[in-house]
XYZ file of C-alpha atoms in Angstrom:
487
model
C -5.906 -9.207 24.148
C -5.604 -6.774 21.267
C -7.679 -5.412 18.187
C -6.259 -4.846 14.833
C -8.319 -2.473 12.449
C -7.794 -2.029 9.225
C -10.076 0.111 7.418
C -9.685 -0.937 3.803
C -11.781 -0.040 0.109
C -14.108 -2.646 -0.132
C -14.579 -3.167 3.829
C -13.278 -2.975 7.672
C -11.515 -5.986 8.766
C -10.991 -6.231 12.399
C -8.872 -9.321 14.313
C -8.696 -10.206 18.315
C -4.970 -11.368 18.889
C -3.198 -12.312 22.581
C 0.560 -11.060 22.868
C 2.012 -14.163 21.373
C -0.160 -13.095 17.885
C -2.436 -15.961 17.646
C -5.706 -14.617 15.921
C -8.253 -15.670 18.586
C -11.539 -14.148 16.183
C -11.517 -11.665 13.154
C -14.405 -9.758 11.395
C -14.483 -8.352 8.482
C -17.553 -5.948 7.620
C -18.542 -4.703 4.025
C -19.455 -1.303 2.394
C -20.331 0.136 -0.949
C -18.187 2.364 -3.276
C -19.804 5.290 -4.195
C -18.371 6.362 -8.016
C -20.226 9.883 -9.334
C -17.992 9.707 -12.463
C -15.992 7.843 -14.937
C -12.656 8.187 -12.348
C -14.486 9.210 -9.522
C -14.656 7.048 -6.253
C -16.075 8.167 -2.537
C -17.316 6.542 -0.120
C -19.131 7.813 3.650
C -17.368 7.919 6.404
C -20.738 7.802 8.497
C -20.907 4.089 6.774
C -17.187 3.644 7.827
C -18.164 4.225 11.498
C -21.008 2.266 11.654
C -19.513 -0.914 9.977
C -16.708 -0.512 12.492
C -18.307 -0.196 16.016
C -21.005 -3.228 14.777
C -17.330 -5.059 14.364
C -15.852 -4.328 17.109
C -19.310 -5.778 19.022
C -19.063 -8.622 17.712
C -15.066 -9.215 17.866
C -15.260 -8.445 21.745
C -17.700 -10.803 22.701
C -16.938 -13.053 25.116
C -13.911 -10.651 25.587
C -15.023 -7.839 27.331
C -12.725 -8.109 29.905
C -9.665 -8.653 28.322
C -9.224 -6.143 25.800
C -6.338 -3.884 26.276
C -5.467 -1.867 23.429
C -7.227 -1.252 19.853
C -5.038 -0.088 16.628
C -5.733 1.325 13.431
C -4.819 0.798 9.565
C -6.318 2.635 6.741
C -6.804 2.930 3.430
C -4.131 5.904 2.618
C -4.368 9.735 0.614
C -8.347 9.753 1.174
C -9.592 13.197 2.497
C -12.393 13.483 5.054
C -13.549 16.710 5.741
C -15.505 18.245 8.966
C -17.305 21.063 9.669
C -17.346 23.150 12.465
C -20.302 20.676 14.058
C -18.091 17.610 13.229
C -20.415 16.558 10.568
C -19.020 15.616 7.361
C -19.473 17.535 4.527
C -19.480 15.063 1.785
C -18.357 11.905 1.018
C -14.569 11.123 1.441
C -12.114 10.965 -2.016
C -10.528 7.906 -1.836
C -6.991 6.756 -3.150
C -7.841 5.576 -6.102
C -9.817 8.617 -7.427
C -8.737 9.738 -10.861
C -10.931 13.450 -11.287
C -7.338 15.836 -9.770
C -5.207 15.402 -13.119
C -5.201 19.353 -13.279
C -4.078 19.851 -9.923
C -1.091 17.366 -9.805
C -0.794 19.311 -13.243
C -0.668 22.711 -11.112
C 1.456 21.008 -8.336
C 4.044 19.135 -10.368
C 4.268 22.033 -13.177
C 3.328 25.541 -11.508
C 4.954 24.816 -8.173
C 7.373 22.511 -8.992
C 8.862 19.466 -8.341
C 11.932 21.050 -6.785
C 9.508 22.020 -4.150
C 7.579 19.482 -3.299
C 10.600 17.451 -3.413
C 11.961 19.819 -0.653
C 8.686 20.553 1.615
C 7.636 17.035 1.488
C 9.844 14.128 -0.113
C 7.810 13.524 -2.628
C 5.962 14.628 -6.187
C 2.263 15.131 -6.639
C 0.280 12.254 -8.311
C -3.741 11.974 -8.506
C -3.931 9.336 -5.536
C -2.725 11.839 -3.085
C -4.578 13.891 -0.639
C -3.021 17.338 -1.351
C -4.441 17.480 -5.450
C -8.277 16.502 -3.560
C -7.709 19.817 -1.377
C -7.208 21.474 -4.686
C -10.199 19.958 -6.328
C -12.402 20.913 -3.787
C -10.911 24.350 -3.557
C -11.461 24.786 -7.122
C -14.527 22.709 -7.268
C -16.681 23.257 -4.324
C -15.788 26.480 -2.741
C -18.767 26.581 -0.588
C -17.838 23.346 1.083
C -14.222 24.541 1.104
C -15.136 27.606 3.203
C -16.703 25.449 5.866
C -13.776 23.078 6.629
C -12.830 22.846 9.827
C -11.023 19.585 10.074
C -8.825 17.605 7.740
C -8.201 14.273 8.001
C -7.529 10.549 6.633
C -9.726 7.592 6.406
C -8.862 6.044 9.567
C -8.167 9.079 11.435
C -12.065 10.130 11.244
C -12.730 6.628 13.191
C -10.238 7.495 16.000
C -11.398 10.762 16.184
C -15.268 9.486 16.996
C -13.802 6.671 18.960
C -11.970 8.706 21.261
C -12.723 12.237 20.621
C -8.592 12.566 19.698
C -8.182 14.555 16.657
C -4.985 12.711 15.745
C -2.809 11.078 13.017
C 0.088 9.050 12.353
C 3.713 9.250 10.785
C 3.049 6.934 8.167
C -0.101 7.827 6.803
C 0.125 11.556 6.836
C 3.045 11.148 4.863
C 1.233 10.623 1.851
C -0.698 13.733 2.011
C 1.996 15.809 0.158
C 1.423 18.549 2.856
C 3.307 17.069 5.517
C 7.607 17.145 5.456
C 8.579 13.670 5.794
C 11.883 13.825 6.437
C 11.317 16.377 9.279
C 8.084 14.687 10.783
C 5.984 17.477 10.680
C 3.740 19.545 8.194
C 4.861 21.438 5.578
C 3.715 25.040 6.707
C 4.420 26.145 2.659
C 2.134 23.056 0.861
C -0.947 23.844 3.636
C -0.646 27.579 2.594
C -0.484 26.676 -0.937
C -3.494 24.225 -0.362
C -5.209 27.266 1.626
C -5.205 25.296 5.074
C -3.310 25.789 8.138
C -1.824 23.602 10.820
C -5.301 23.904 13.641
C -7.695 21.825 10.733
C -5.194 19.233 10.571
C -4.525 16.381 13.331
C -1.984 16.570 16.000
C 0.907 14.205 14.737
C 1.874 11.057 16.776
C 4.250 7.756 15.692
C 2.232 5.006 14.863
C 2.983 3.011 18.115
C 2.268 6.157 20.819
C -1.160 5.822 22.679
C -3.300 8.997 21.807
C -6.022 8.494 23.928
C -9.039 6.154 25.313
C -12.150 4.656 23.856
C -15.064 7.140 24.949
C -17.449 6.171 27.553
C -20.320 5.823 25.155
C -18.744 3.751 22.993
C -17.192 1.317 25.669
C -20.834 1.125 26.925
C -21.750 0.086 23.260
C -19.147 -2.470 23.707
C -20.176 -3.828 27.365
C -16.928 -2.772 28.463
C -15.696 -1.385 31.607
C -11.792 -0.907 31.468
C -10.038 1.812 29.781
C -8.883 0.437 26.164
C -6.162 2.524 25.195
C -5.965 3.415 21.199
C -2.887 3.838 18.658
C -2.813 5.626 15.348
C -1.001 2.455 14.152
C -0.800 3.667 9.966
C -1.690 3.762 6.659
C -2.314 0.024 5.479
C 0.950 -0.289 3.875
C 3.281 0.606 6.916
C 1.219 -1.673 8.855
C 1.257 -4.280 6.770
C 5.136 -3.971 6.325
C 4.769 -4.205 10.288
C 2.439 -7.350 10.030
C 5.156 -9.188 7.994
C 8.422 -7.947 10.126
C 9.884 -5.530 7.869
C 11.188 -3.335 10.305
C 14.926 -3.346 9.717
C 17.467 -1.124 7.479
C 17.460 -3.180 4.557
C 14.410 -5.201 5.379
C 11.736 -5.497 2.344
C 8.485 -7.366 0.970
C 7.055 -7.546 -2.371
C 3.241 -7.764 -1.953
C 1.625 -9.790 -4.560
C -1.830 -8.242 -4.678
C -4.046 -7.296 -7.465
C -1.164 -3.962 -7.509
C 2.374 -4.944 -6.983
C 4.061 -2.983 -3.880
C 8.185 -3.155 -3.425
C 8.654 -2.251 -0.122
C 11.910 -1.574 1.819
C 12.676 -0.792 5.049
C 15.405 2.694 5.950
C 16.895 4.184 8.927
C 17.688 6.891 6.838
C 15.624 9.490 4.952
C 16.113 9.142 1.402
C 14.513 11.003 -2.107
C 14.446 9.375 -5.381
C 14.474 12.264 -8.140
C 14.451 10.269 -11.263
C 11.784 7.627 -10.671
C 9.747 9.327 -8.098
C 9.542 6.313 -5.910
C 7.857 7.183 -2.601
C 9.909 8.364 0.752
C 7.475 8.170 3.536
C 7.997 7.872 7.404
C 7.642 4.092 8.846
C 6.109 2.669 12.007
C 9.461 1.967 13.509
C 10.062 5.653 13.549
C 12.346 5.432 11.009
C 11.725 5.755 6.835
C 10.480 3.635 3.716
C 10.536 3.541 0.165
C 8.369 2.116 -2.102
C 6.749 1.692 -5.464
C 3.382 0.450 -6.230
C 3.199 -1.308 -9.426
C -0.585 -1.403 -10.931
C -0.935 -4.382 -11.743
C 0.795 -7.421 -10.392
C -1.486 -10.732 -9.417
C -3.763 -8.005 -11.749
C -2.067 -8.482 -14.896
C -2.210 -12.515 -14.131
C -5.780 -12.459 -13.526
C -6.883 -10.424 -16.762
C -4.518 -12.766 -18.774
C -6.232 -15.713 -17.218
C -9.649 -15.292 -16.455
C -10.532 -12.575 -18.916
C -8.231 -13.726 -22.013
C -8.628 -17.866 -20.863
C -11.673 -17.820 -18.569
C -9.162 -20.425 -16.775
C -9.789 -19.440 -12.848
C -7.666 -22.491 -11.677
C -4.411 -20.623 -10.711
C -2.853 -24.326 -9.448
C -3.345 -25.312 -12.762
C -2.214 -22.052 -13.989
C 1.111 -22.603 -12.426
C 1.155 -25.950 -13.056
C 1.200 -25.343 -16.503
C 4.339 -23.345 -16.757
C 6.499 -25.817 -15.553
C 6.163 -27.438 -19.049
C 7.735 -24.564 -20.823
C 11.294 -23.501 -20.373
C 11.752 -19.931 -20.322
C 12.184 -18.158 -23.739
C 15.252 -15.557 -24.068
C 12.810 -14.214 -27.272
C 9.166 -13.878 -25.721
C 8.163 -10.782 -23.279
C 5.517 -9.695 -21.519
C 5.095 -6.079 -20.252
C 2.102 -5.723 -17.684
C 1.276 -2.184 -18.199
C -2.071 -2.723 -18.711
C -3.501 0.471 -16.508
C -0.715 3.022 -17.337
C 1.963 2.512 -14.655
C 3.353 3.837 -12.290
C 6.420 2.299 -10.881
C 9.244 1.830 -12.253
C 8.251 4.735 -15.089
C 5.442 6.527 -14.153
C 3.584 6.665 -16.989
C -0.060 6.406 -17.271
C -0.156 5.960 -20.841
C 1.900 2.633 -21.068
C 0.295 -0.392 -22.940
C 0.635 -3.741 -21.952
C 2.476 -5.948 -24.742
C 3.499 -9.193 -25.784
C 6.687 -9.298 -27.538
C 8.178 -12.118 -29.816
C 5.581 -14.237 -30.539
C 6.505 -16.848 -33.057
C 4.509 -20.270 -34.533
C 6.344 -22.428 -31.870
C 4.956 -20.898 -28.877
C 1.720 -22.598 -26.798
C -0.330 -20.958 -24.291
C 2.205 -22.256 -21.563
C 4.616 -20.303 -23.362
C 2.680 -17.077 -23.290
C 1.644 -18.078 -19.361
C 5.324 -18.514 -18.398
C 6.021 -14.941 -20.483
C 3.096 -13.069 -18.298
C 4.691 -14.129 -14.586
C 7.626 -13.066 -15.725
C 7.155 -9.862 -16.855
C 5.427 -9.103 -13.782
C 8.030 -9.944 -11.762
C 10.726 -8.618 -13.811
C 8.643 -5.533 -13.366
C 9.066 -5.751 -9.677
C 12.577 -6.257 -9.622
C 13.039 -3.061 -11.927
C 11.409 -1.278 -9.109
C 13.356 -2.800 -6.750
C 16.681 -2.221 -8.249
C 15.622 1.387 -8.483
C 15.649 1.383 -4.593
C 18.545 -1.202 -4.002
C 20.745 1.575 -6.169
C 19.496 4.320 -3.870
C 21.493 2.836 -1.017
C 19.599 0.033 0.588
C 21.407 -3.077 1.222
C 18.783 -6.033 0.867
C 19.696 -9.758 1.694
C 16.011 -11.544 1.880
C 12.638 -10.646 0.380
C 9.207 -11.290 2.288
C 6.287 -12.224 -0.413
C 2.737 -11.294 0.738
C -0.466 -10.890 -0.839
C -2.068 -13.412 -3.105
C 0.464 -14.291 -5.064
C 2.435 -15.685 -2.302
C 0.605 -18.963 -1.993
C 2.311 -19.931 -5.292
C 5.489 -22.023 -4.750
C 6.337 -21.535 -8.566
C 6.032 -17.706 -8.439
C 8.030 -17.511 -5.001
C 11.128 -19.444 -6.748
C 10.822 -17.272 -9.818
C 11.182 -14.439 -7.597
C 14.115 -15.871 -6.105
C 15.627 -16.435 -9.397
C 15.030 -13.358 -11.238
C 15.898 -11.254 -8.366
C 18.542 -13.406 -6.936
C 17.237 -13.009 -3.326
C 16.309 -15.239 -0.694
C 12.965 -14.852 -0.708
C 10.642 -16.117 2.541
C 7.181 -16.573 3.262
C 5.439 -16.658 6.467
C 3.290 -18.628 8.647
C 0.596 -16.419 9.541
C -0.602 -13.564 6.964
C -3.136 -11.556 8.023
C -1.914 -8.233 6.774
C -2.456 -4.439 7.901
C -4.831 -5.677 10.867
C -1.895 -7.533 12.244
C 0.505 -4.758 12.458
C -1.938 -2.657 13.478
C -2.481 -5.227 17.132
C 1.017 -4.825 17.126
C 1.387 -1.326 17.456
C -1.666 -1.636 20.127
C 0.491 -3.905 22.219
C 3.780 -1.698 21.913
C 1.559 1.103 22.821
C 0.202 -0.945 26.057
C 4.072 -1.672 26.954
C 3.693 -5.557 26.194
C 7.023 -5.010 23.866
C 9.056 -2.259 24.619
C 9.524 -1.721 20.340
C 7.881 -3.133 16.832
C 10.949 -4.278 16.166
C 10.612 -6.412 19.651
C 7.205 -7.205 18.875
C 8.027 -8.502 15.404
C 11.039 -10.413 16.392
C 8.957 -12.311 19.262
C 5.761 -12.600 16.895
C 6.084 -13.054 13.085
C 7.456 -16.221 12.019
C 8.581 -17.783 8.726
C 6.640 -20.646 7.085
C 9.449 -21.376 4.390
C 11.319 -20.032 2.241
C 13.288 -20.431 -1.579
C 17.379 -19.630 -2.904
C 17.613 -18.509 -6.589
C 17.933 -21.460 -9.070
C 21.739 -20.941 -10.165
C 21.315 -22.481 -13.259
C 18.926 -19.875 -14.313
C 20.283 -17.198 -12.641
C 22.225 -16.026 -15.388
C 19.601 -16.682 -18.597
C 17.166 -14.619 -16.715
C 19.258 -11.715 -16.156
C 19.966 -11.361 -19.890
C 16.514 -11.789 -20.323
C 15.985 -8.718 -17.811
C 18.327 -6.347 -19.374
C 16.481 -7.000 -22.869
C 12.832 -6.427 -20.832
C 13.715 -3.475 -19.336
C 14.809 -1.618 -22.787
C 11.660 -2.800 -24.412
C 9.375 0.302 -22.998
C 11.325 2.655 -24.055
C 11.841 1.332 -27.405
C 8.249 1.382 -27.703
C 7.172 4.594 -26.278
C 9.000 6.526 -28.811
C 7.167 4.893 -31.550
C 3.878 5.262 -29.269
C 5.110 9.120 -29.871
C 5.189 8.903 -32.897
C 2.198 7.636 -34.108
């Protein structure tokens, strides 16, 4: 038996699965977020531990005996910081903390894209971990002098699970201090960031074993046997793992609150024009992908805040009664974005409203502008080189029958969906089993476990009306940010 954990935002979700990926128990354990400002979000990684081990109690009982191997998905870009007693010095910034707009200023502008480009793969942009160095640096220098360790989210639980001071492939690669393409840290961005390479954790691929769980803790846990630990990843590597994307060419759109396009590469790869992200994948090969803000997002504030309608089946039902309209557009930018076009100052719109139009209209209009959002995003990789055949839809979204054959319309993909979803956790037991030599590879692991529930071929007949429809929706932003400009 094998144990998934995924240490998420809003809590720790843990799941007990045998070799042949049935989900035999799974946990999930909650914790506050902690927001000092407008923009600001932390959380404590003291929390984090306890939440976890009281999981993993409860998720081995009955099991004691049979658990092999534990693996690990986190929340990415979040920065933990030790002192030289191991203690934390404050509270960890997570992803989604807004306060380093200076420092991706200072990053992007002062040192350049050019260079990060070249020392890492990638640009700077507020979620990362690099600009929270900065902030701290330039915002806290007295806890800045006392750092002795660096680390990610999940990396501070395998570090007091098995006294290992290690990280992953995956996740470090959205530090923007690590070189991607090269697997190893940038020795230029930690000088920059005034760190060096002994504060940060030795590097291992997300499938490696790194170590044991400690003595104390496997007493905790009424268990005897050694359990050996992977790194597994950050949450969206190992949920690309949980799903089977492990392939050249091999992608799934997650259908969350955000909107992730994520692809598969055995070959490193930069975009320079969009800024999509290159990071290193659990197969020990590469990914792209770009993380729309708001995807299932968008559909809930247009149907629950706008409507107060909170039946989606209804929802969907709905919008089989309108045809689609080459004259009405929805763009979901409701946040800023930031794939396709990176801009956190685009508006959400609706475009072409005229007296004929009902709300089924409009509701048809919002899903797809969403997904023609997506497909922007994922034309921006497809043009970059990757050959893609099939689409995986996760998240959400995915239980929608409608939205899976619009995907497979407007794209003009086969587009699957699969029996059992139970995200990062999943690939994260998977990378525990590959580490305990039950598969040799992910790639064997995921061809033996992950199976496909069904799946949807583009509707010919509307193949062709939604592409014109796409080229239109695509040159509407632009249009519209120069008169944004402007006024």
């Amino acid at each position: 038996m094998f144990i998934g954990v995924d240490l998420g935002t809003s809590g720790v979700k843990l799941i007990l699965v045998d070799k042949d990926g049935n989900i035999h128990h799974s946990v999930t354990k909650s914790y506050p977020l902690i927001i000092p400002a407008s923009g600001w979000t932390e959380q404590d990684p003291n929390v984090w531990l306890e939440e976890t081990v009281e999981g993993l109690k409860e998720i081995v009982r009955g099991h004691e005996d049979h658990i092999q191997g534990i693996g690990f998905s986190g929340q990415m870009h979040g920065l933990v910081l030790l002192g030289e007693d191991d203690q934390v010095l404050r509270n960890a910034l997570l992803w989604n903390d807004q306060r380093t707009v200076k420092e991706v200023e200072y990053l992007n502008n002062q040192i350049g894209l050019e260079t990060l480009l070249d020392e890492t793969g990638n640009i700077a942009l507020t979620g990362l971990t690099a600009p929270k160095v900065l902030w701290v640096k330039n915002n806290e220098p007295e806890i800045f002098e006392k750092i002795s360790k660096v680390m990610l989210p999940k990396d501070y639980l395998i570090y007091k699970l098995t006294g290992v001071f290690a990280s992953d492939t995956t996740d470090t690669s959205g530090t923007l201090y690590f070189d991607v393409k090269h697997r190893r840290y940038s020795e230029q961005m930690l000088a920059i960031l005034g760190l060096n390479e002994t504060m940060c954790p030795k590097i291992f691929e997300s499938d490696e074993v790194i170590g044991i769980i400690k003595e104390d803790i496997k007493k905790t846990l009424s268990i005897t046997q050694d359990i050996k630990v992977t790194c597994g990843g950050g949450d969206q590597s190992m949920g690309a793992i949980g799903v089977g994307v492990v392939e050249d060419g091999h992608c799934s759109v997650s259908l969350g609150t955000s909107g992730v396009v994520f692809v598969a590469n055995d070959h490193f790869s930069i975009d320079t024009k969009s800024y999509l992200q290159s990071y290193c994948h659990a197969n020990h090969h590469y990914m792209m992908m770009g993380v729309m803000l708001n995807a299932a997002g968008a559909l809930k504030w247009w149907s629950e805040q706008i409507f107060e309608n909170f039946d989606y089946q209804d929802y969907f039902k709905k919008i089989s009664f309108a045809k689609p309209d080459e004259d009405l557009y929805f763009l979901p930018y409701l946040s800023g974005e930031r794939s396709p076009i990176n801009d956190p100052y685009a508006q959400g719109v609706l475009y072409g409203l005229k007296l004929h139009h009902r709300k089924e209209h409009l509701d048809r209009a919002v899903i797809e502008g969403i997904t023609f959002a997506l497909k922007q995003t994922f034309e921006l990789i497809e043009k970059l080189g990757s050959k893609i055949e099939t689409i995986k839809i996760t998240g959400g979204g995915a239980k929608s029958e409608k939205w899976a054959q619009l995907i497979a319309t407007i794209f003009n993909k086969k587009v699957e969906r699969l029996q059992i979803e139970e995200g990062p956790a999943f690939g994260a037991a998977i990378t525990a089993m590959v580490g305990c030599e039950t598969y040799p590879t992910v790639k064997d692991a995921c061809q033996n476990i992950v199976k496909i529930k069904d799946h949807f071929l583009p509707e010919q007949s509307l193949v062709e009306l939604y592409d014109q429809k796409y080229q239109k929706f695509i040159k509407i932003y632009p249009t519209l940010k120069t008169l944004q400009n402007e006024i």
